[in-house]
XYZ file of C-alpha atoms in Angstrom:
133
model
C 94.309 88.532 66.575
C 92.002 86.809 68.422
C 90.325 88.272 71.846
C 88.876 87.149 74.785
C 85.155 87.023 74.365
C 82.927 87.917 77.677
C 79.694 86.875 76.880
C 75.894 87.553 78.768
C 73.578 85.537 77.775
C 70.623 85.587 77.628
C 68.641 83.824 80.794
C 70.775 85.065 83.247
C 70.913 88.171 85.202
C 71.899 90.983 82.761
C 74.252 93.609 84.276
C 76.534 96.095 82.944
C 78.731 95.369 86.331
C 79.557 92.474 84.915
C 79.857 89.151 82.109
C 78.959 85.874 83.088
C 80.915 83.837 80.870
C 84.924 84.015 79.811
C 86.256 82.998 76.967
C 89.808 82.489 76.120
C 91.837 81.409 73.290
C 94.536 79.488 72.504
C 97.729 81.121 72.600
C 97.209 83.333 75.231
C 99.413 84.079 78.209
C 97.595 83.626 81.858
C 98.150 86.007 84.710
C 96.903 85.400 88.044
C 97.323 88.465 90.347
C 97.333 87.471 94.222
C 95.462 89.506 96.689
C 95.558 92.863 96.840
C 94.770 94.684 100.234
C 94.841 98.733 100.603
C 99.011 98.694 101.421
C 101.440 100.579 100.231
C 104.527 100.236 98.445
C 105.817 99.393 102.847
C 103.372 97.605 103.535
C 101.363 100.079 105.655
C 97.973 99.781 105.549
C 96.350 102.686 104.234
C 92.810 103.941 105.303
C 91.310 102.364 108.689
C 88.007 101.477 109.162
C 87.393 103.158 105.666
C 86.210 100.504 103.080
C 86.193 102.818 100.161
C 89.198 104.333 100.552
C 90.561 100.888 100.722
C 89.129 99.403 97.982
C 90.249 102.057 96.085
C 93.569 101.498 97.223
C 93.480 97.912 96.448
C 91.983 98.079 93.153
C 95.750 100.620 92.330
C 97.323 97.903 94.056
C 96.377 95.453 91.484
C 96.244 97.485 88.308
C 100.203 97.590 89.939
C 100.512 93.973 89.650
C 98.861 93.999 86.073
C 100.875 96.141 84.718
C 103.392 94.259 85.807
C 102.907 91.585 83.796
C 102.715 93.671 80.728
C 98.526 93.627 80.629
C 95.960 96.148 82.331
C 92.379 96.352 84.295
C 90.773 95.280 80.228
C 92.894 92.065 80.248
C 91.344 90.977 83.212
C 89.011 87.520 82.739
C 88.306 87.288 86.100
C 88.045 89.573 89.586
C 87.693 88.031 92.948
C 86.625 90.531 95.966
C 86.663 89.745 99.255
C 84.569 92.290 101.870
C 85.438 91.737 105.875
C 81.834 91.155 107.187
C 79.682 94.166 108.048
C 81.142 96.444 105.629
C 78.950 98.758 103.229
C 79.092 97.045 100.345
C 77.676 99.970 98.037
C 80.192 101.922 99.480
C 82.959 99.416 98.519
C 81.563 99.047 95.009
C 81.404 102.354 94.611
C 84.753 103.377 94.628
C 86.263 100.168 92.384
C 83.818 100.358 89.989
C 85.441 103.180 88.041
C 88.113 101.276 87.706
C 86.219 98.189 86.680
C 84.029 99.631 84.166
C 83.966 98.249 80.562
C 81.986 97.594 77.613
C 83.295 93.565 78.019
C 83.236 93.992 82.097
C 84.947 90.970 83.681
C 83.739 87.743 85.686
C 83.563 88.823 89.570
C 82.852 86.923 92.253
C 82.741 88.652 95.827
C 81.828 87.074 99.452
C 81.496 88.322 102.575
C 84.639 86.995 104.997
C 85.338 86.761 108.573
C 88.667 88.586 108.359
C 91.385 88.740 105.668
C 95.611 88.403 106.526
C 96.559 92.218 107.306
C 95.207 93.426 110.390
C 92.917 96.014 109.508
C 92.342 95.377 106.012
C 88.127 95.650 104.918
C 88.772 94.461 101.278
C 91.261 92.012 99.838
C 91.569 91.899 95.136
C 93.140 89.158 92.853
C 92.156 88.397 89.255
C 93.021 86.717 86.513
C 93.892 88.320 83.340
C 95.042 87.076 79.719
C 96.387 88.749 77.520
C 97.601 87.806 73.499
C 100.858 87.512 72.305
């Protein structure tokens, strides 16, 4: 069975945390996970003012969404992480790094934003995954 090829080409910054290129083979099912914040099943924000706690919960929510589609973090091709401007990026990444760690890490895009749709949310995580069926 073919698999997703994640590439860290020579000439680009080497990183154990992310790849630069991902090639998804024909026949893969693509899964899109919308932005996940640190909310519980009832919509209550968890970790008011604590970006590390919010980051951890947002990743947990992304994993729940992935599992609903039959995928895991190992199937993620691209993570997009939005941070509210001014948060401690090291704390946020430190909280999510263990969940995202892989020998063949996904692509990662991070951006600072003025605010998010959920009042008090400090981070939002979305993903694109692919699985072979």
